[in-house]
Coordinates of C-alpha atoms in Angstrom, one line a residue:
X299 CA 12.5 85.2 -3.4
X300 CA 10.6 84.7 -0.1
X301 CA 12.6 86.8 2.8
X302 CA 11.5 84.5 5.2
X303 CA 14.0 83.0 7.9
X304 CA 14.0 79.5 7.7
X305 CA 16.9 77.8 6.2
X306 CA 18.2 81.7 5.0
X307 CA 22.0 82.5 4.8
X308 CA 22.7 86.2 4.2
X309 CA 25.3 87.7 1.9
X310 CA 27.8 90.8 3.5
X311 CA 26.2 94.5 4.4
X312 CA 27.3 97.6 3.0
X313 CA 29.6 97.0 0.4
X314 CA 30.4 99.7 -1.6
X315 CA 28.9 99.8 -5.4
X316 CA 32.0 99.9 -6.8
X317 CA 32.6 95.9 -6.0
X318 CA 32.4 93.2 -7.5
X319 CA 30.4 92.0 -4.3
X320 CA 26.5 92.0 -3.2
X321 CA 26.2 95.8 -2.5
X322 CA 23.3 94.6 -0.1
X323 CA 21.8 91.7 2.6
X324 CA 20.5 89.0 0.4
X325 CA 18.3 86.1 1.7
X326 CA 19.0 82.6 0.2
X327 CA 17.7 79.4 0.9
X328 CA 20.0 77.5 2.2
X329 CA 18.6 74.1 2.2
X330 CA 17.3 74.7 -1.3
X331 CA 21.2 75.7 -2.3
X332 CA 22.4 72.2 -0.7
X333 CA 20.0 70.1 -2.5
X334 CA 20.2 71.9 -5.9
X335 CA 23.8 70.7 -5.4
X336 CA 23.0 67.3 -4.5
X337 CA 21.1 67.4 -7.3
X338 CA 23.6 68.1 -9.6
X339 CA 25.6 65.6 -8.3
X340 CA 23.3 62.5 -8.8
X341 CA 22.1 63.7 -12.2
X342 CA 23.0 61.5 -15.2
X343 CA 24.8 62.9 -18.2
X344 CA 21.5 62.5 -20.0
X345 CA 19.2 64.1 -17.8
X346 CA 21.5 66.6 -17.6
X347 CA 21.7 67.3 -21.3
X348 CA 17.6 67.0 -21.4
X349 CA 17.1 69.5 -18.7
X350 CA 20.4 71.9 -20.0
X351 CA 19.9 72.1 -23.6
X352 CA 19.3 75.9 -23.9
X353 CA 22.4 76.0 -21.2
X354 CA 24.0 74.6 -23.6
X355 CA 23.6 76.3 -26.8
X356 CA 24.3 79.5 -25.2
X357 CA 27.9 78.5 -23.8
X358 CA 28.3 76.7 -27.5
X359 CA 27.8 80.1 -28.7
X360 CA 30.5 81.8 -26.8
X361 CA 33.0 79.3 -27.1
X362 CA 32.2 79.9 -30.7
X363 CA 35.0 82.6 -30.7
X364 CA 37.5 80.0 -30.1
X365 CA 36.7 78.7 -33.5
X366 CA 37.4 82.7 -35.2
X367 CA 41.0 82.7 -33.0
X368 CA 42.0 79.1 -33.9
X369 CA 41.3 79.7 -37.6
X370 CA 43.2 83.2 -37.8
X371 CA 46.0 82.0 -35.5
X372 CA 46.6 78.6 -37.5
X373 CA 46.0 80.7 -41.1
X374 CA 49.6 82.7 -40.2
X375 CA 51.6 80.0 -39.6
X376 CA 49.7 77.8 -42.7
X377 CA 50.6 80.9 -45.2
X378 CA 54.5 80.5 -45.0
X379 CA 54.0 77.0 -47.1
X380 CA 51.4 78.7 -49.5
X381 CA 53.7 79.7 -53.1
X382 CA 51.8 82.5 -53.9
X383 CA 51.8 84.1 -50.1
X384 CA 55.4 83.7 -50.2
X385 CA 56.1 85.6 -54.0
X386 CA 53.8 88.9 -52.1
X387 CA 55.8 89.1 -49.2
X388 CA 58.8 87.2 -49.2
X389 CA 62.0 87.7 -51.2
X390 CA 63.8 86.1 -53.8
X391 CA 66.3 82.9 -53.0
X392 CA 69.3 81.4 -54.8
X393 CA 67.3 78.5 -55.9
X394 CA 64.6 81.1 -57.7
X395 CA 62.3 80.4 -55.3
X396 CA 60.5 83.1 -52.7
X397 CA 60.6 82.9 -49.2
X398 CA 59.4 84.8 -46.4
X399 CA 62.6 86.3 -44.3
X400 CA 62.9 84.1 -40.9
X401 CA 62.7 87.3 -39.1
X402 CA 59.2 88.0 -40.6
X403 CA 58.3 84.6 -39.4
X404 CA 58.6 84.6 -36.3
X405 CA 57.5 88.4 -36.0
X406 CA 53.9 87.0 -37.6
X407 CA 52.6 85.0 -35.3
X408 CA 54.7 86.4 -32.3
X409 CA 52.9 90.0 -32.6
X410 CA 49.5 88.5 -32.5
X411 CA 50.6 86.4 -29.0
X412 CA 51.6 89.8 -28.2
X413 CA 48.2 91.3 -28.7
X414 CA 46.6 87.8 -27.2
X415 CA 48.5 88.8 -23.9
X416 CA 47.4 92.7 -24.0
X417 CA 44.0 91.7 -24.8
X418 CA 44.0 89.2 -21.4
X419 CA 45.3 92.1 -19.3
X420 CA 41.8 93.8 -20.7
X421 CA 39.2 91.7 -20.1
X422 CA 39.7 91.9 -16.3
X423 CA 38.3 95.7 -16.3
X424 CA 36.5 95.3 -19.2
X425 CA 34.2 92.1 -18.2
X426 CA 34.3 94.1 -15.0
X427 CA 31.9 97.2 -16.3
X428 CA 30.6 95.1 -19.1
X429 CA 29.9 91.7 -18.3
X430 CA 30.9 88.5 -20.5
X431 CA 28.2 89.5 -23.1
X432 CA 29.0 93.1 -23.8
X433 CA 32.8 92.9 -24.1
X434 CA 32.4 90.0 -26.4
X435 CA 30.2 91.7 -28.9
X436 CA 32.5 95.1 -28.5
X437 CA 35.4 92.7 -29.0
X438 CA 33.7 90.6 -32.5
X439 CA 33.2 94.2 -33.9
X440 CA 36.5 95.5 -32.7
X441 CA 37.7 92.4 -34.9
X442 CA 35.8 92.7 -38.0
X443 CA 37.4 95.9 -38.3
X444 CA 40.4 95.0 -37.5
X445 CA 40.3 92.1 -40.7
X446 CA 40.7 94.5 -42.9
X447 CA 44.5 95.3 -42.6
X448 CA 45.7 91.6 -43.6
X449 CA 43.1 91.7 -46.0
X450 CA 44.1 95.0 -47.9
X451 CA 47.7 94.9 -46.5
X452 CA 50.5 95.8 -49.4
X453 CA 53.3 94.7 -47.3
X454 CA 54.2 92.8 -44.7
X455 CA 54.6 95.5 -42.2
X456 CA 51.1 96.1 -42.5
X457 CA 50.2 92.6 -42.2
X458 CA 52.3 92.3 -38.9
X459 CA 50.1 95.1 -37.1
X460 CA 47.1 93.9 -38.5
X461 CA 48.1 90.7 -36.5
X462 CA 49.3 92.5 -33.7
X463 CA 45.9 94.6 -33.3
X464 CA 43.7 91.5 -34.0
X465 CA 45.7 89.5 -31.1
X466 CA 43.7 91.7 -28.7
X467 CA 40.6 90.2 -29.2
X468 CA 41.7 86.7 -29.3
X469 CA 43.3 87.0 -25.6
X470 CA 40.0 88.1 -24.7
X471 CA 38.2 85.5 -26.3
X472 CA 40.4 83.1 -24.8
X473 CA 39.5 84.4 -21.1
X474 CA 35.7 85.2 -21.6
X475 CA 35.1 81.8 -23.3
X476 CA 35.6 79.2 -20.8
X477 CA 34.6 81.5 -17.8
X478 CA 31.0 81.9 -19.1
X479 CA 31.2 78.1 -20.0
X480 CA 32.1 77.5 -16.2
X481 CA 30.1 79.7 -14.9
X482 CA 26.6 78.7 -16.0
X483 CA 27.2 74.7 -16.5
X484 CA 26.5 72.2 -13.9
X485 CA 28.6 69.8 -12.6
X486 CA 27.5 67.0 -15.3
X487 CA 28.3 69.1 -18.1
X488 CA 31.0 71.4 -16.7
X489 CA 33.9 69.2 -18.7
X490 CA 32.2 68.8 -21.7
X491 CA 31.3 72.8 -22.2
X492 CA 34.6 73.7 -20.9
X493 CA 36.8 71.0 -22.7
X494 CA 34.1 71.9 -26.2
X495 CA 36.8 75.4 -26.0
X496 CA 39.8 72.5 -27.8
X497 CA 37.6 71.1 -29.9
X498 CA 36.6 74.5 -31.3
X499 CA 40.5 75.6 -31.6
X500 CA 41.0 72.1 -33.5
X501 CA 37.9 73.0 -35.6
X502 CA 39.3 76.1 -36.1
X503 CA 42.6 74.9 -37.1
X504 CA 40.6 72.3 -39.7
X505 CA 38.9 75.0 -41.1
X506 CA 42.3 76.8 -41.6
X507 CA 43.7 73.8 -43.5
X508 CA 41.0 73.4 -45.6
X509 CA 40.8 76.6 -46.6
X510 CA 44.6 77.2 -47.8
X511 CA 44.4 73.5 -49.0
X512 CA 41.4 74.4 -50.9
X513 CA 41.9 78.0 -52.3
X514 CA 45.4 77.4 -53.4
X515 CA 44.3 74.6 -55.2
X516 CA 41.2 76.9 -57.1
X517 CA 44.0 80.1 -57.4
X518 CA 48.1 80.6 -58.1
X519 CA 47.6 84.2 -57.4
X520 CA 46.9 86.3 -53.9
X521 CA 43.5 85.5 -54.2
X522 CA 44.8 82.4 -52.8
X523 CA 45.3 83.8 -49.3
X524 CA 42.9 87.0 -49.4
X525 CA 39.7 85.0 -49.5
X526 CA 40.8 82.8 -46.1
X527 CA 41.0 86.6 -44.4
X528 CA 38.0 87.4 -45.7
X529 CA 36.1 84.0 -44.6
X530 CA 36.4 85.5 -41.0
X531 CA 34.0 88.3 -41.7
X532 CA 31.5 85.6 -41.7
X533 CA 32.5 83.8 -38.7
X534 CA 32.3 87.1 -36.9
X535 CA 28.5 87.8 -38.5
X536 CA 27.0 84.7 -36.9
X537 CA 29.2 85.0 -33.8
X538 CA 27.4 88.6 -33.5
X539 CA 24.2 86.7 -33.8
X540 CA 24.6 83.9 -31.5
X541 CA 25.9 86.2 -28.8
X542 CA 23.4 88.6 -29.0
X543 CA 21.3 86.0 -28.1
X544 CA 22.4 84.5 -25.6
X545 CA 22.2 85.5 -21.5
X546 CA 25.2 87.4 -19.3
X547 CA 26.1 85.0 -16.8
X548 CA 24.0 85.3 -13.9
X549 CA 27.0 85.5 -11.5
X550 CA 27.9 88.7 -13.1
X551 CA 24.3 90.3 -11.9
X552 CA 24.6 88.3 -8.6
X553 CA 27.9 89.5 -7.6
X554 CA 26.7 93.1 -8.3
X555 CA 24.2 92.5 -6.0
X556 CA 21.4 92.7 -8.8
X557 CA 19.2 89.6 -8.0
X558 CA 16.6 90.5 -10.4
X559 CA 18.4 90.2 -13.4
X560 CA 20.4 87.6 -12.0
X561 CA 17.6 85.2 -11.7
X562 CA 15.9 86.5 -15.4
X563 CA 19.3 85.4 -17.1
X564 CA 19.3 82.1 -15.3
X565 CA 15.5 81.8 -16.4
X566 CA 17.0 81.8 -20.3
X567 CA 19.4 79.2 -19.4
X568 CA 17.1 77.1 -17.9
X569 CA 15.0 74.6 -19.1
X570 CA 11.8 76.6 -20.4
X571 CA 8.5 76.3 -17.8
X572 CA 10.7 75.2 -15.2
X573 CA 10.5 78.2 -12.5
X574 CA 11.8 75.9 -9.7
X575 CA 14.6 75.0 -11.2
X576 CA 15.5 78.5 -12.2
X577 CA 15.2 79.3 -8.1
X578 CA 17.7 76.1 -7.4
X579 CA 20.1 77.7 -9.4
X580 CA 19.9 81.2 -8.4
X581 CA 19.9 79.9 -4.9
X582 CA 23.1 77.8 -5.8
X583 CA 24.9 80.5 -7.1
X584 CA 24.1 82.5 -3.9
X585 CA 25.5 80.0 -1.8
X586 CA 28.6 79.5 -4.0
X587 CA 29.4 83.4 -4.1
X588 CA 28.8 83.6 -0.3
X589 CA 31.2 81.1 0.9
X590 CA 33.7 82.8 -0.9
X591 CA 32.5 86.1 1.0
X592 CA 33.0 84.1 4.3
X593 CA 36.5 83.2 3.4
X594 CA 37.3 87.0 3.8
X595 CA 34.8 89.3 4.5
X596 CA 37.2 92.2 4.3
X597 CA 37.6 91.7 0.7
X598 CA 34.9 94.4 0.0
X599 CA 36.7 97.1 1.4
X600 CA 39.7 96.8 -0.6
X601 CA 40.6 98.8 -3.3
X602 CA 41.9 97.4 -7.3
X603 CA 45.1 96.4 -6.5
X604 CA 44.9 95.1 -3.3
X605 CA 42.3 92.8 -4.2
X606 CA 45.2 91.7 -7.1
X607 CA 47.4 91.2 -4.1
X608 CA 45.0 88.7 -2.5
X609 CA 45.2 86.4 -5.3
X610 CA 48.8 86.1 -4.5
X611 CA 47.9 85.2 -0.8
X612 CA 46.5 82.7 1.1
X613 CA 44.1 79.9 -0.7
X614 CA 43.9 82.1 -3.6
X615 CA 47.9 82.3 -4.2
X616 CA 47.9 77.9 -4.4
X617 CA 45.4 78.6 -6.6
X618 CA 46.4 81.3 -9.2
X619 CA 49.8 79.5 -9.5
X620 CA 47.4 76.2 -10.4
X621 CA 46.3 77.9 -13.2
X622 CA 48.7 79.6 -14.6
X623 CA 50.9 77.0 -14.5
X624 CA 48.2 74.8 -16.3
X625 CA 48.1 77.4 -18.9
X626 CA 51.9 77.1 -19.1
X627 CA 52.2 73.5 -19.2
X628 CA 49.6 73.6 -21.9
X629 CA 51.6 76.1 -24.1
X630 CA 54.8 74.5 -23.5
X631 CA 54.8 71.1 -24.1
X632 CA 54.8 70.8 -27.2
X633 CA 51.7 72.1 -28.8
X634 CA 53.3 74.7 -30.9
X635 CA 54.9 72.6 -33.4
X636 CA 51.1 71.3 -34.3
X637 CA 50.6 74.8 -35.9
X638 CA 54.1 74.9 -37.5
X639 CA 53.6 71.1 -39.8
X640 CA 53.7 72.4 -42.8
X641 CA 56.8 74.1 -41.9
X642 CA 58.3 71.6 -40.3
X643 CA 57.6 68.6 -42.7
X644 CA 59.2 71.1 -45.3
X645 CA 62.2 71.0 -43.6
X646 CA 62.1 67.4 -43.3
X647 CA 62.1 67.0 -47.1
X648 CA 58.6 67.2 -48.3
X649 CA 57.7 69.9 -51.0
X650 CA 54.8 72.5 -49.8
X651 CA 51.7 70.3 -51.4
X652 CA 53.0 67.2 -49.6
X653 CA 53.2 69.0 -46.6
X654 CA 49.8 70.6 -46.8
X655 CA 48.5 67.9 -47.7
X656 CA 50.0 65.7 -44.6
X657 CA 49.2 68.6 -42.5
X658 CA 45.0 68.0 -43.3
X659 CA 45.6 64.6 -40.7
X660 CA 46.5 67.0 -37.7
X661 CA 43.4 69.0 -36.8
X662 CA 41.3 65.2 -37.7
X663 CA 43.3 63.6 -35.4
X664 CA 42.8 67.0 -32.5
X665 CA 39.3 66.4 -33.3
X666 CA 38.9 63.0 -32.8
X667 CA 41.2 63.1 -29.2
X668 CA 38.8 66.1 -28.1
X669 CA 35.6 63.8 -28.3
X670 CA 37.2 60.8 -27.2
X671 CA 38.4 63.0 -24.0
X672 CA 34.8 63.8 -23.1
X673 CA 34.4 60.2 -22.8
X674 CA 37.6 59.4 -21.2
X675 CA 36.8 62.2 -18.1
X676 CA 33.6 59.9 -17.7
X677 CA 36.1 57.5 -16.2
X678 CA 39.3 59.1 -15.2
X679 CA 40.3 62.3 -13.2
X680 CA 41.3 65.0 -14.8
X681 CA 45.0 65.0 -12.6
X682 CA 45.6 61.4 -13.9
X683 CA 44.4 62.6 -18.0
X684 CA 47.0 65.3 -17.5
X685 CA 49.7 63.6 -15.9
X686 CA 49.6 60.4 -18.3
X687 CA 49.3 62.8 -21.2
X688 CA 52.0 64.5 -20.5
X689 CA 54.8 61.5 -20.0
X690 CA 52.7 59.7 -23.6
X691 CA 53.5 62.9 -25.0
X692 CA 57.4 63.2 -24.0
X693 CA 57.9 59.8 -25.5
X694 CA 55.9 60.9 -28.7
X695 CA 57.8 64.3 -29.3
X696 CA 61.4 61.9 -28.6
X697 CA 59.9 59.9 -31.9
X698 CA 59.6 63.3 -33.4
X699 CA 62.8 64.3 -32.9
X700 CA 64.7 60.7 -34.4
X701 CA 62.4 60.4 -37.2
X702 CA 64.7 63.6 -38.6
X703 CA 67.2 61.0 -38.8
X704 CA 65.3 58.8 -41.4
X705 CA 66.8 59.5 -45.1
X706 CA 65.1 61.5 -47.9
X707 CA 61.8 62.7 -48.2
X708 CA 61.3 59.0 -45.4
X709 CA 62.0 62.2 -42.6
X710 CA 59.2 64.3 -43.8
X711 CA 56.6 61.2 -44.0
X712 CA 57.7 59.7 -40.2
X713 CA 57.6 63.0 -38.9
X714 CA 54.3 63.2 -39.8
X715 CA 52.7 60.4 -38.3
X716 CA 54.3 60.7 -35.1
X717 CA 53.0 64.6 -35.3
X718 CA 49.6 63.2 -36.4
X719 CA 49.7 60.9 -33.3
X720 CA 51.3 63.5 -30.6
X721 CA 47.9 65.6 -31.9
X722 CA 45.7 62.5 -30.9
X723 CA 47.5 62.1 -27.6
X724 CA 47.7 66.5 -27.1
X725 CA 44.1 66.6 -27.7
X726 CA 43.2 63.6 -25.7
X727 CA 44.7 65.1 -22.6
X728 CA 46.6 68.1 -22.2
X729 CA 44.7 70.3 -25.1
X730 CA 40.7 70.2 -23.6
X731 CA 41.3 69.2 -20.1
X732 CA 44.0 72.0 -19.2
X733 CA 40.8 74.1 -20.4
X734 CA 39.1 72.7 -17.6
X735 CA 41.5 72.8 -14.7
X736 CA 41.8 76.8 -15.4
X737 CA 38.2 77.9 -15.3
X738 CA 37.7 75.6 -12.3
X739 CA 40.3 75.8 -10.0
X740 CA 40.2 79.5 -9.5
X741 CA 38.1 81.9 -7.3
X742 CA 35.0 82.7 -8.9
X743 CA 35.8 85.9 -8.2
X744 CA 38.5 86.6 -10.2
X745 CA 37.8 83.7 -13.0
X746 CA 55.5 80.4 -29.7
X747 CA 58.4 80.2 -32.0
X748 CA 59.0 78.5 -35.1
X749 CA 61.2 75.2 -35.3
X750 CA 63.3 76.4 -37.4
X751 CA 64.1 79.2 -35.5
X752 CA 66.7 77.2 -33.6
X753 CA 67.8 75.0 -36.5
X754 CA 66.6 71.9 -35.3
X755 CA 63.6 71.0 -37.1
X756 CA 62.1 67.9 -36.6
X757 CA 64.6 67.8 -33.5
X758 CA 63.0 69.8 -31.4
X759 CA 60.8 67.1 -30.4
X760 CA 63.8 66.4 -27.6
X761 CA 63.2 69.6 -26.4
X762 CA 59.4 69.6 -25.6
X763 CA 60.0 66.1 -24.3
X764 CA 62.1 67.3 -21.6
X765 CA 59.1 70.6 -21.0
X766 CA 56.9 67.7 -20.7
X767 CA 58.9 65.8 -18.0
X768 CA 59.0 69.0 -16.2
X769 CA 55.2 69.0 -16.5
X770 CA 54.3 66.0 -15.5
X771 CA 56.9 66.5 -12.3
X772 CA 54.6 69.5 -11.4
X773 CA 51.1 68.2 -12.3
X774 CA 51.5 65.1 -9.7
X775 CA 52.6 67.3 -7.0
X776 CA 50.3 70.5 -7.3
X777 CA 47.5 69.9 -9.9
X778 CA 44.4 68.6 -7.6
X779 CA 41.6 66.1 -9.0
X780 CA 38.1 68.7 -9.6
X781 CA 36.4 66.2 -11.3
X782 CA 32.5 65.8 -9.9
X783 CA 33.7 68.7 -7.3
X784 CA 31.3 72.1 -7.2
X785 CA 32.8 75.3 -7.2
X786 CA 31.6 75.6 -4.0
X787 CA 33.5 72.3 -2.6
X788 CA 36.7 73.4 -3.9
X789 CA 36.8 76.8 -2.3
X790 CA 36.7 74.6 1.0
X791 CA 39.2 72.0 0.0
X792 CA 41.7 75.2 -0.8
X793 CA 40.6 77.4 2.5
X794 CA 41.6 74.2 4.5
X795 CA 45.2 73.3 2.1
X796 CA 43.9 70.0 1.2
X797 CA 46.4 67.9 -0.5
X798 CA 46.4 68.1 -4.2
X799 CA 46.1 64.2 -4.2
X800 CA 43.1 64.3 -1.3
X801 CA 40.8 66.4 -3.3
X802 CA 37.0 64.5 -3.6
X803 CA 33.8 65.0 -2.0
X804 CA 34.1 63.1 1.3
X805 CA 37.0 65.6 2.3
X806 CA 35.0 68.8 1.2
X807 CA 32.3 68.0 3.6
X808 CA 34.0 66.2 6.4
X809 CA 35.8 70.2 6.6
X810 CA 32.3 71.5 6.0
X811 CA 31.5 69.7 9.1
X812 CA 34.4 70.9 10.7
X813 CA 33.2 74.4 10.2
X814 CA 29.8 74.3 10.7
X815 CA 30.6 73.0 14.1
X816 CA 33.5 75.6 15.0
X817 CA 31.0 78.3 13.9
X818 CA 28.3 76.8 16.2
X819 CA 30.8 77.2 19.1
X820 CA 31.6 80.5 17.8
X821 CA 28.0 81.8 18.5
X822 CA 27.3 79.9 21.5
X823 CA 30.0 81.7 22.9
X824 CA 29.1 85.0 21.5
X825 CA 25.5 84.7 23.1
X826 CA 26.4 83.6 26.4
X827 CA 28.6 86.2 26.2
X828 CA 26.0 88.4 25.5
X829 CA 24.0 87.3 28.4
X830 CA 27.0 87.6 30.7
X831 CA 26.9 91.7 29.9
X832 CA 23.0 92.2 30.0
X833 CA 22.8 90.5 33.8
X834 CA 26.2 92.8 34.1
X835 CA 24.4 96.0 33.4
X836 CA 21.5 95.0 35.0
X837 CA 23.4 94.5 38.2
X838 CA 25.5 98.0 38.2
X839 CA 22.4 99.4 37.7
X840 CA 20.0 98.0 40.4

């Protein structure tokens, strides 16, 4: 890029190579930044998808992984209805039939969250030294090996660390996916490739479905369950592929302070013989990263953990809670008994190829609320999408939970098609668009159990009704509107404690203003200053 002056802002001098920072001056253009913005802004969704394409086939390819999790995470909770998987590991009941021991299933599933939640404290170091790319290929292979165990597994012990030891790579999976999604997308396409991360855990859980549905159907032995294990060999083959292919994020190479390969990777997500906009970007991306820098220019100097500290001060402390609270809001309001409806329309009377059968309509209906969502953030805020959900959803579980009432196998049938429509409504709001509150409310920088565990079945609808009461309490107080809002845009509106409600455009620059101004005073005074002390010298010394 040209290092001449006009329009140049600079990023922060000697910063030590151990950072996640620019380890020296780099010249942007500043007015090129700005209007690449602009730009963004006033593009259409289809000039956006023209000009993004290859943009977007990349970020497909990550989110990709989602699909591999969803499938393997839905497949452990889908097994305790199959006959067959119950006969290997289960034992025998009074009424001749086998069952897996409760404790078993809640171990299951719980181990793998367990390796989900070690495998999130890893990607922090590991995308770190790696980069998005890297520690997602590392991770696919780690996986593929990791297969084997439920595969081969003669007991159910086995089977429990296999899950446990394949849970790491999912947690990463679930961090890297939509970070590189939010990362390279503009602002047009930003909710789509970040919201895409649902529909591929909904595809995932289709695919799960259909493959117990199906092989238990084609086999009465274990054959029945071994084959869905093995299916995710080949997810993992053309996941391997697809990555391989695909560019790091450029704001991994810029925030290293490697512009070269920064602007090479934006080049490959780019539209192909356009040079200028490759430029727009990189200079974009500059901008972004160096407002952040501004915010605290001391950040450099600090060492691991007190750079963890800083996101629990400040801006940065409104907006990790954001985020994780998102997360939580997501996992608790309900969501979990989507995976468990074979389980649970067992308990409300059906027999397991009823409820498998029933079961089919959930992940249709998840898929068919994910797209419709895409077009419902066209028109509505992604506060309002979460808030609404949230309070349709309380009522929905409350359905849930009296439909246990209904006599007969009436119970199993009812709570069905209340579940089938709480997945319509989950995956409408909550599901794809708390994907895209956490990857873009926080700093660049740092970017269940069983119903019948408590006895209550189809009951336990009241109790995620009331978590999403809670929810909804929270979301209108703290959750702010991002929708059309850049990343850089919304580290002003959180430097300056905007309202959550207040959050939009107008406000980001009227405090862009603000500060543009204040640091015009700011060096004003510093140069007269400066005068002041050369005519001072001058003077002593005459």
């Amino acid at each position: 890029m040209s290092k001449s002056t006009s329009g140049l802002g600079i990023g922060s001098p000697n910063i030590p190579k151990d950072t996640e920072q620019p380890v020296e001056v780099e010249l942007y253009n500043v007015t090129l930044a700005e209007s690449a913005e602009q730009r963004e802004r006033d593009m259409t969704f289809g000039e956006a998808l023209k000009a993004d394409r290859r943009l977007i086939m990349y970020s497909i390819g990550f989110s990709g992984t989602i699909i591999m999790e969803g499938y393997g995470l839905a497949l452990m909770t889908y097994l305790f209805a199959l006959p067959a998987f119950n006969e290997k590991y289960g034992v025998l009941q009074p009424n001749g039939e086998y069952e897996v021991e409760y404790i078993w299933k809640v171990l299951l599933p719980l181990t793998a969250q367990i390796g989900s939640i070690i495998g999130i404290f890893v990607t922090t170091p590991s995308t770190k030294w790696f980069g998005y790319k890297w520690t997602t290929l590392l991770m696919l292979l780690l996986s593929a090996a990791l297969v084997a165990m439920p595969f081969f597994a003669p007991n159910i012990m086995i089977l429990c660390v296999g899950f446990l030891l394949q849970g790491i790579p999912w947690g990463v999976f679930q961090v890297v996916s939509p970070a590189y999604a939010s990362e390279v997308s503009t602002i047009q396409l930003r909710p789509i490739l970040t919201t895409w991360n649902n529909l591929c855990w909904v595809i995932g859980q289709m695919l799960a479905a259909a493959a117990i549905k199906g092989f238990s159907m084609a086999f009465e032995n274990e054959w029945s369950f071994r084959v869905p294990f093995a299916l995710q060999w080949v997810f993992m083959a053309l996941l391997i592929i697809g990555i391989w292919l695909a560019p790091e994020s450029p704001y991994w190479y810029i925030q290293k302070g490697d512009i070269v390969r920064g602007r090479q990777a934006i080049v490959k997500l780019v539209r192909k013989g356009d040079p200028g906009m490759a430029e727009e970007k990189l200079a974009l991306m500059q901008h972004t990263i160096h407002q952040e820098h501004m915010k605290d220019p001391e950040m450099a100097h600090l060492s691991k953990w007190e750079r963890i500290k800083v996101m629990f001060t400040g801006s940065d402390a409104r907006r990790t809670e954001i985020a994780c609270i998102a997360w939580t809001i997501q996992a608790m309001c309900g969501s979990s008994i989507i995976a468990w409806g074979p389980k649970l329309f067992q308990s409300a009377g059906l027999n397991a190829d009823q409820a498998l059968s029933i079961n089919m309509a959930l992940p249709a209906a998840g898929m068919l609320g994910t797209l419709a969502s895409w077009w419902l953030m066209a028109y509505v805020g992604r506060r309002s999408i979460y808030f609404y959900g949230l309070i349709a959803m309380a009522l929905l579980l409350v359905g849930c939970g009296g439909a246990s009432y209904a006599p007969g196998t009436t119970s199993g049938w009812a709570a069905g098609g209340v579940l089938t429509v709480y997945t319509l409504v989950y995956d409408l709001t909550v599901g794809p668009i708390c994907y895209s509150i956490v990857s873009e409310v926080p700093s660049i920088r740092y970017r269940a159990r069983p119903p019948e565990g408590w006895g209550l079945g189809a009951r336990t609808g009241f109790v995620y009704a009331v978590l999403c009461l809670i929810g909804a309490v929270y979301t209108w107080f703290r959750i702010p509107e991002t929708n059309g809002l850049s990343a850089r845009c919304l580290d002003i509106l959180f430097q300056h404690g905007v309202s959550a409600r207040e959050f939009n455009n107008a406000r980001a620059a009227q405090y862009e203003q603000m500060d543009r101004e204040k640091n015009s005073r700011l060096t004003s005074t510093v140069s007269q200053n400066s005068v002041f002390s050369v005519h001072a010298v001058s003077s002593k010394a005459q």
